[in-house]
Short mmCIF file of C-alpha atoms in Angstrom, two decimals:
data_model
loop_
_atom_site.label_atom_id
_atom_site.label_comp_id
_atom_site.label_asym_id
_atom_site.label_seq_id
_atom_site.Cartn_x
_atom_site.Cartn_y
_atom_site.Cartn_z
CA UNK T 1 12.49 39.28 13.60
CA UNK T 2 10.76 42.90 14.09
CA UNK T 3 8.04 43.24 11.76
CA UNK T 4 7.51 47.15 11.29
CA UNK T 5 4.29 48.01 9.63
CA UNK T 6 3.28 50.96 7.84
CA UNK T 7 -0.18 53.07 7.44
CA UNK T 8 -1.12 53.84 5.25
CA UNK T 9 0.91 52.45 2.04
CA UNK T 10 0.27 55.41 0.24
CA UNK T 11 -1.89 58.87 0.83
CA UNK T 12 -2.75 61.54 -1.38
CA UNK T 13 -2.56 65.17 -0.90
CA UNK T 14 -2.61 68.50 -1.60
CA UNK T 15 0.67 71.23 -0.45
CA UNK T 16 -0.03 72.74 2.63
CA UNK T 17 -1.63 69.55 4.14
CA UNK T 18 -1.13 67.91 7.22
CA UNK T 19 0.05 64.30 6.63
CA UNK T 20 1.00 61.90 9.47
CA UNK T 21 1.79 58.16 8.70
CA UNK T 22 2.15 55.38 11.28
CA UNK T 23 4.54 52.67 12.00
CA UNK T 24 3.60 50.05 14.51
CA UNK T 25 6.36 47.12 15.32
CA UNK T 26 4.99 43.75 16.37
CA UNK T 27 7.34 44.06 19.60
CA UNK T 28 8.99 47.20 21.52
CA UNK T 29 11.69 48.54 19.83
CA UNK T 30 11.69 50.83 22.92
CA UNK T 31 12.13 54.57 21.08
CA UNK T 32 14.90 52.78 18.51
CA UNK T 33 13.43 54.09 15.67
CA UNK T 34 14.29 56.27 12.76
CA UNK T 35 12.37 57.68 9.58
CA UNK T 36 13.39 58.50 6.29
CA UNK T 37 12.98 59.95 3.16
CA UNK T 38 13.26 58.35 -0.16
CA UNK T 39 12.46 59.82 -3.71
CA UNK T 40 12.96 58.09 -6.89
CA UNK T 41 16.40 57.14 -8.28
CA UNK T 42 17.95 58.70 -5.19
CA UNK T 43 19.40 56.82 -1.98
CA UNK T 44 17.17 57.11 1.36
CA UNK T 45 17.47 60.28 3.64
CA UNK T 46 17.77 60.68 7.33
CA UNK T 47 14.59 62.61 8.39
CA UNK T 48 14.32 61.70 12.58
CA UNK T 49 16.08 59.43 14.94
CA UNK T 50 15.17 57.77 18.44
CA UNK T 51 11.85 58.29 17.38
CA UNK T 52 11.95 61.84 18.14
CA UNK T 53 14.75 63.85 17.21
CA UNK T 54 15.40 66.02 14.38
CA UNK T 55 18.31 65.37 11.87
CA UNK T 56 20.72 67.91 11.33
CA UNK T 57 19.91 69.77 7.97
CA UNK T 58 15.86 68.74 8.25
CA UNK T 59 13.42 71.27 8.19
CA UNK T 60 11.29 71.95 11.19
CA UNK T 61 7.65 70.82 9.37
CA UNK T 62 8.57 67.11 9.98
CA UNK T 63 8.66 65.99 13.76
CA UNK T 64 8.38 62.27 14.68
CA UNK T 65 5.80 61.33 17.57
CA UNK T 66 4.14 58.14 19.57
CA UNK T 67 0.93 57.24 19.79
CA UNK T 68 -1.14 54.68 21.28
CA UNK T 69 -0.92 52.73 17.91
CA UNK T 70 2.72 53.47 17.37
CA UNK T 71 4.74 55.96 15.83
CA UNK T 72 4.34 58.63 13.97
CA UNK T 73 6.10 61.02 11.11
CA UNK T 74 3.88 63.92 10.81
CA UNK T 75 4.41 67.03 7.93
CA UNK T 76 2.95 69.99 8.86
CA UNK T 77 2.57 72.04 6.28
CA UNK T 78 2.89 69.77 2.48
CA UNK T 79 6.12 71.26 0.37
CA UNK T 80 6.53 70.19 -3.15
CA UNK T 81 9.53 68.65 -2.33
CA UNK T 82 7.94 66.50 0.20
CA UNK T 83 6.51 63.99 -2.03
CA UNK T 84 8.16 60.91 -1.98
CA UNK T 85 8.12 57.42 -0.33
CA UNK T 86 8.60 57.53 3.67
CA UNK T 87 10.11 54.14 5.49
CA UNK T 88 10.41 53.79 9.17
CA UNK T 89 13.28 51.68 10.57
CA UNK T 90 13.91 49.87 13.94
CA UNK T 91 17.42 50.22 15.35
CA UNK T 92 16.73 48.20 18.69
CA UNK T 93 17.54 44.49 17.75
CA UNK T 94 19.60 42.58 14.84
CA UNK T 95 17.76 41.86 11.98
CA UNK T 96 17.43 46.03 11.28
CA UNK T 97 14.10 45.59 9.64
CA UNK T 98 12.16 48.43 7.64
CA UNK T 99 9.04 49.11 7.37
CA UNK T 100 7.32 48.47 3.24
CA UNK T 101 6.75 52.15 2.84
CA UNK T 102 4.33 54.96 2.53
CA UNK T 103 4.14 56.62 -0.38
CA UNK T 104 2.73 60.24 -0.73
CA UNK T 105 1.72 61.61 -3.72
CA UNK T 106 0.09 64.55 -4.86
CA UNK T 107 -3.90 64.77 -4.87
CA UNK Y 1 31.25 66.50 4.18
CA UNK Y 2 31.02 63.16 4.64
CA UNK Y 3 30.67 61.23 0.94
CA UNK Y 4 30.29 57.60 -0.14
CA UNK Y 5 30.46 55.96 -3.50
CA UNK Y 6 29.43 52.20 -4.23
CA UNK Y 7 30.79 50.65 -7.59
CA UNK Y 8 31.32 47.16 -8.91
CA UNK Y 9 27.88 46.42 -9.49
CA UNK Y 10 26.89 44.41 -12.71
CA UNK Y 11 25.12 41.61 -14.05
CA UNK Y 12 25.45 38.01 -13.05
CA UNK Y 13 24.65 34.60 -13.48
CA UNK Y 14 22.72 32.26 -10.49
CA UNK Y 15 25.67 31.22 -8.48
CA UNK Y 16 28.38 33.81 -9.16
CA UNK Y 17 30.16 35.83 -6.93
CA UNK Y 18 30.71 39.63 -7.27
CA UNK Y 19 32.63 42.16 -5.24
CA UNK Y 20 30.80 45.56 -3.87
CA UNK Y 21 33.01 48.59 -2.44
CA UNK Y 22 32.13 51.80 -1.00
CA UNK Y 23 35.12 54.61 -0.76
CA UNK Y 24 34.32 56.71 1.62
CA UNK Y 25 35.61 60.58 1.57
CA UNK Y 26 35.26 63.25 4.33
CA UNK Y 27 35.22 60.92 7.30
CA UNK Y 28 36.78 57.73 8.61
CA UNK Y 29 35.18 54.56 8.29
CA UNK Y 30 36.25 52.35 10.97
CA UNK Y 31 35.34 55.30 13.31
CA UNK Y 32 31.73 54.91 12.62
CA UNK Y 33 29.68 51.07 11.75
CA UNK Y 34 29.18 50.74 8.31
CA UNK Y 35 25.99 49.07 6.71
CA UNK Y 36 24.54 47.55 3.14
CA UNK Y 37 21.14 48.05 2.65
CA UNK Y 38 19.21 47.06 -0.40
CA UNK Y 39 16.43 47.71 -2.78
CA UNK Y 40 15.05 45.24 -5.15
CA UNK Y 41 13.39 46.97 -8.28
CA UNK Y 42 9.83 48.59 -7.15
CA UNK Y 43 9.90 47.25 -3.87
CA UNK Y 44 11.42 48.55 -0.21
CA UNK Y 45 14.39 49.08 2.02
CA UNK Y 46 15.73 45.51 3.38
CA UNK Y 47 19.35 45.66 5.71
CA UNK Y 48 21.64 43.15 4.36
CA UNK Y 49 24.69 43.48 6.40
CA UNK Y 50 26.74 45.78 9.09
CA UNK Y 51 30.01 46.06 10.03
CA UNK Y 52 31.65 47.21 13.54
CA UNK Y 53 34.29 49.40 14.24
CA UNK Y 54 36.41 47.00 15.99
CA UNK Y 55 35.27 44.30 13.35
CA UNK Y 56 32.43 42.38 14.49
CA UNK Y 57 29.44 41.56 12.07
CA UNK Y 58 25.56 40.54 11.88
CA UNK Y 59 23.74 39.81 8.51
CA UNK Y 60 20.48 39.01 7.82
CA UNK Y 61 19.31 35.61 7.32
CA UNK Y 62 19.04 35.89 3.83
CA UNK Y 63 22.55 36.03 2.89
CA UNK Y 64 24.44 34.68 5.73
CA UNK Y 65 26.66 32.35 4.71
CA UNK Y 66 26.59 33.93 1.01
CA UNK Y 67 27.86 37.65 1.79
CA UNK Y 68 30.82 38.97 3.46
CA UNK Y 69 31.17 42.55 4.85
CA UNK Y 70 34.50 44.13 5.30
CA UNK Y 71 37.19 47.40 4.99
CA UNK Y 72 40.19 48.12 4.16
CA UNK Y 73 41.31 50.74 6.59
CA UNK Y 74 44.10 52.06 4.15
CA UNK Y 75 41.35 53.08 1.34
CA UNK Y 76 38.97 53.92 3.49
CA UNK Y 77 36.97 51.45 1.85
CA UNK Y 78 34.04 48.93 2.77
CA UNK Y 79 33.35 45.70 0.96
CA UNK Y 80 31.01 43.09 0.30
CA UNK Y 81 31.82 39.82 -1.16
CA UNK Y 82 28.26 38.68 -2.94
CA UNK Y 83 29.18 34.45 -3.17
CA UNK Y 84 26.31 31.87 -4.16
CA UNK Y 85 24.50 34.59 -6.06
CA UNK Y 86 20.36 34.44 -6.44
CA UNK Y 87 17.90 36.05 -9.16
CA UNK Y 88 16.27 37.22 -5.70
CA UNK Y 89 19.17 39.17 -5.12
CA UNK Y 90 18.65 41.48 -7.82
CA UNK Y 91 18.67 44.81 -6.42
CA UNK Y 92 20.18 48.76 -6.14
CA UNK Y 93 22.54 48.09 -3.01
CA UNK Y 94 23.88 51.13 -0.76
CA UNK Y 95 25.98 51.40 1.70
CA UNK Y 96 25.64 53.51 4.39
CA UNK Y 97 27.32 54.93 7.90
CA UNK Y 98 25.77 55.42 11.21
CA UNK Y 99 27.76 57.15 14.29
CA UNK Y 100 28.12 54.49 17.14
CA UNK Y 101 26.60 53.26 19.21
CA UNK Y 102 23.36 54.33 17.27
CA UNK Y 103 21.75 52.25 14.36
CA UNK Y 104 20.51 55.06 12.02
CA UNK Y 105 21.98 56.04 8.87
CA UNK Y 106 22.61 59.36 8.76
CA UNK Y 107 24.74 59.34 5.23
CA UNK Y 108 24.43 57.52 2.47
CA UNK Y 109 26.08 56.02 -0.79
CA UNK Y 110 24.09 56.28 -4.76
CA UNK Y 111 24.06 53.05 -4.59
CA UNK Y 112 25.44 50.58 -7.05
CA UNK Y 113 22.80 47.72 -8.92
CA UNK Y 114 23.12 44.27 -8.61
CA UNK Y 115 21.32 41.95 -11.37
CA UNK Y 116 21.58 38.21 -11.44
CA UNK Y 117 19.99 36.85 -13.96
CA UNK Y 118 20.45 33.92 -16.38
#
């Protein structure tokens, strides 16, 4: 199986700040991957797709990105709304595996 | 827009079996592949089990064997058929859809809780 692993688990800060958390997978998962958004009580949210694109409906201060350690989900600019619990996903091989989660939460 | 709501969740006992659907409004489900994704309490997002247009499955290990997915075309309506039931499957399950031939899961169900417990 895919293991997808997060970084960091959880981050605070402040609105207005720049946040960007990592997901490496322990094999390529080529640009199969998605992010999403998940606050309490509530299901999961589409944020970005294929690693790089935009979801209909999401605003323009999240953009997903690769780096040499993986991928990234980076906000911006921190809205109140934004605090929540991010997961990444792979989409490239059967089991779909998640990764455990970052969690940001205001400073 | 597209909607969809899980019911039939509830409380069991180790080795029951229990019955999930998801009606989904706004959309048709055999036109896109249909997941179940779950959520113990506190912890994170683990896929359980997805379901092809034309009808083909996967699972994950942990519940092959245990957990059927499937729809009913005339209601619009996935299933899954929870057999051999575990305390470790205690969890929120939701369904969700993704557009073919992609794997993301662009709409989502409020999901429905699961607790097995003796």
């Amino acid at each position: 199986d895919i293991q997808m692993t997060q970084s960091p688990s959880s981050v605070s800060a402040s609105v207005g700040d720049r946040v960007t958390i990592t997901c490496r997978a322990s094999q390529s998962v080529s640009r199969y991957l998605a992010w999403y958004q998940q606050k309490p009580g509530e299901a999961p949210r589409l944020l970005i797709y294929g690693a790089f694109s935009l979801q209909r409906g999401v605003p323009s201060r999240f953009s997903g990105g690769e780096s040499g350690t993986g991928f990234t989900l980076t906000i911006t600019s921190l809205e109140p709304e934004d605090f929540a619990t991010y997961y990444c996903q792979q989409a490239f091989k059967f089991p779909l595996t998640f990764g455990q989660g970052t969690k940001v939460d205001l400073k | 827009e597209a909607q969809l709501v899980e019911s039939g969740g509830g409380l069991m006992q180790p080795g029951g079996s229990l019955r999930l659907s998801c009606a989904g409004s706004g959309f048709t489900v055999s036109s896109y592949y249909m997941t179940w994704v779950r959520q113990a309490p506190g912890k994170g997002l683990e896929w359980v089990s997805l379901l092809y247009g034309g009808g083909s499955t996967h699972y994950a290990d942990s519940v092959k064997g245990r957990f059927t997915i499937s729809r009913d075309n005339s209601k619009n309506t996935v299933f899954l058929q929870m057999n051999s039931l575990r305390v470790e499957d205690t969890a929120v399950y939701y369904c969700a859809r993704s557009l073919p031939p992609e794997l993301y899961f662009d709409s989502w169900g409020q999901g429905t809780l699961v607790a097995v417990s003796s």
